Short mmCIF file of C-alpha atoms in Angstrom, two decimals:
data_model
loop_
_atom_site.label_atom_id
_atom_site.label_comp_id
_atom_site.label_asym_id
_atom_site.label_seq_id
_atom_site.Cartn_x
_atom_site.Cartn_y
_atom_site.Cartn_z
CA MET A 1 0.00 0.00 0.00
CA PRO A 2 1.51 3.39 -0.96
CA THR A 3 2.15 5.76 1.92
CA LYS A 4 0.63 9.19 1.88
CA ARG A 5 3.23 11.85 1.30
CA VAL A 6 3.08 14.68 3.83
CA LYS A 7 3.96 18.15 2.56
CA GLN A 8 7.26 19.31 4.04
CA LEU A 9 6.85 22.28 6.38
CA ASN A 10 8.91 25.20 5.15
CA GLY A 11 9.66 23.74 1.74
CA SER A 12 11.96 26.62 0.79
CA ALA A 13 14.34 29.00 2.53
CA ALA A 14 12.01 31.85 1.56
CA GLU A 15 9.06 30.15 3.31
CA THR A 16 11.19 29.64 6.40
CA GLU A 17 12.12 33.32 6.38
CA VAL A 18 8.47 34.38 6.15
CA ALA A 19 7.66 32.04 9.06
CA PHE A 20 10.59 33.47 11.06
CA TYR A 21 9.43 37.07 10.79
CA ASP A 22 5.82 36.02 11.37
CA ALA A 23 6.82 34.27 14.62
CA LEU A 24 8.78 37.36 15.72
CA ASN A 25 5.82 39.62 15.03
CA ARG A 26 3.47 37.32 16.99
CA ALA A 27 6.01 36.78 19.82
CA ASP A 28 5.62 33.01 19.31
CA LEU A 29 8.79 31.62 20.87
CA ASP A 30 7.96 27.96 20.17
CA ALA A 31 7.22 28.62 16.49
CA LEU A 32 10.40 30.69 16.24
CA MET A 33 12.63 28.02 17.75
CA ALA A 34 11.06 25.27 15.61
CA LEU A 35 12.57 27.03 12.58
CA TRP A 36 16.15 26.61 13.79
CA ALA A 37 18.30 23.63 12.75
CA GLU A 38 18.76 20.89 15.34
CA ASP A 39 22.53 21.40 15.13
CA ASP A 40 24.17 22.53 18.38
CA GLU A 41 26.35 24.96 16.43
CA ILE A 42 23.54 27.37 15.44
CA VAL A 43 24.42 31.04 16.01
CA CYS A 44 22.46 34.21 16.74
CA ILE A 45 23.87 37.72 17.13
CA HIS A 46 21.46 40.47 18.18
CA PRO A 47 22.32 44.15 17.56
CA GLY A 48 25.13 45.12 19.90
CA GLY A 49 25.01 41.73 21.59
CA PRO A 50 27.40 38.80 22.00
CA ARG A 51 27.55 35.74 19.76
CA LEU A 52 25.10 33.16 21.09
CA ILE A 53 25.75 29.52 20.23
CA GLY A 54 23.30 26.66 20.69
CA HIS A 55 19.60 26.26 21.31
CA ALA A 56 19.58 27.08 25.03
CA ALA A 57 21.38 30.42 24.67
CA ILE A 58 19.41 31.43 21.59
CA ARG A 59 16.05 30.47 23.09
CA ALA A 60 16.81 32.36 26.31
CA SER A 61 17.73 35.50 24.37
CA TRP A 62 14.56 35.40 22.26
CA ALA A 63 12.45 34.73 25.36
CA ALA A 64 13.81 37.89 26.98
CA ILE A 65 13.29 39.93 23.79
CA LEU A 66 9.75 38.69 23.20
CA GLU A 67 8.49 38.79 26.80
CA HIS A 68 6.81 42.16 26.13
CA GLY A 69 5.23 41.16 22.81
CA GLY A 70 6.02 40.99 19.12
CA LEU A 71 8.71 43.02 17.38
CA HIS A 72 6.69 44.29 14.38
CA ILE A 73 9.60 43.86 11.97
CA VAL A 74 9.16 44.01 8.21
CA PRO A 75 12.04 42.59 6.14
CA ILE A 76 12.63 44.45 2.88
CA GLN A 77 15.22 44.56 0.10
CA LEU A 78 16.04 40.84 0.05
CA HIS A 79 19.34 39.77 -1.47
CA GLU A 80 19.56 35.98 -1.76
CA THR A 81 22.38 33.62 -2.69
CA HIS A 82 21.66 29.90 -2.66
CA ASN A 83 22.52 26.43 -3.86
CA LEU A 84 20.86 23.06 -3.34
CA MET A 85 21.68 22.79 0.37
CA SER A 86 22.13 26.35 1.69
CA SER A 87 20.71 29.82 1.24
CA VAL A 88 22.08 33.14 2.49
CA HIS A 89 19.62 36.04 2.78
CA THR A 90 20.44 39.62 3.64
CA VAL A 91 17.58 41.98 4.36
CA VAL A 92 16.90 45.44 5.67
CA GLU A 93 14.66 45.23 8.74
CA ILE A 94 12.30 48.11 9.45
CA SER A 95 9.69 48.49 12.15
CA SER A 96 6.12 48.42 10.89
CA VAL A 97 5.05 50.63 13.83
CA SER A 98 7.83 53.23 13.77
CA GLN A 99 7.24 56.53 12.02
CA GLN A 100 10.95 57.36 11.99
CA ASP A 101 12.73 57.02 8.65
CA ASP A 102 16.18 56.69 10.21
CA ILE A 103 15.71 53.48 12.19
CA HIS A 104 16.58 50.24 10.46
CA LEU A 105 18.68 47.14 10.89
CA LEU A 106 20.68 44.91 8.54
CA ALA A 107 20.18 41.18 8.95
CA SER A 108 21.90 38.12 7.55
CA ASN A 109 19.92 34.89 7.74
CA VAL A 110 21.56 31.62 6.74
CA TYR A 111 19.45 28.52 6.04
CA VAL A 112 20.41 24.90 5.39
CA LYS A 113 18.29 22.16 3.91
CA THR A 114 17.73 19.42 6.47
CA PRO A 115 15.56 16.28 6.50
CA ARG A 116 12.91 18.49 8.22
CA GLY A 117 13.09 21.17 5.51
CA TRP A 118 14.94 24.48 5.44
CA ARG A 119 16.16 25.59 8.86
CA ILE A 120 18.00 28.61 10.27
CA VAL A 121 21.64 28.15 11.27
CA LEU A 122 22.58 31.85 11.62
CA HIS A 123 20.69 35.08 12.33
CA HIS A 124 22.96 38.12 12.64
CA VAL A 125 21.58 41.65 12.97
CA SER A 126 23.37 44.98 13.22
CA ILE A 127 22.22 48.58 13.48
CA ALA A 128 22.43 50.34 10.12
CA PRO A 129 23.69 53.89 9.78
CA GLY A 130 21.66 56.63 8.11
CA PRO A 131 18.12 56.63 6.77
CA VAL A 132 16.36 53.63 5.26
CA PRO A 133 17.25 53.50 1.55
CA THR A 134 14.35 54.99 -0.42
CA GLU A 135 14.30 52.21 -3.00
CA ALA A 136 13.99 49.66 -0.19
CA ARG A 137 10.55 50.82 0.94
CA SER A 138 8.83 49.46 -2.18
CA GLN A 139 10.35 45.98 -1.92
CA VAL A 140 8.50 44.46 1.05
CA LEU A 141 8.91 40.67 1.06
CA HIS A 142 5.43 39.81 2.27
#
């Protein structure tokens, strides 16, 4: 008897990225952490923060950040480089609730293809100087 094929959750790096920012906006820590690779060598660097390695350190940092609610981040101006097993995304992150044109972050998100689908192995964010690039505002990812 043929087995029913179950659709793979997060079938592309782009879908994983959308799910990542959605989880951040909803302050859903469990959904956020489910997107990370099971590898103990995963890395997260928050703006101005130290390099965090491993699930426990990364989960604790996100728990502290999200304890007061979602972040309301909109990723724009995607630049993507990928092959069959990895995908590197750089985006400009802007706040969907901020009225200031000079607040934005630069993020690098690295994904690898695993048996469970595309998963995050690195999220690195830094504060960007100057105003948000004008051409970036029209390129919202979702």
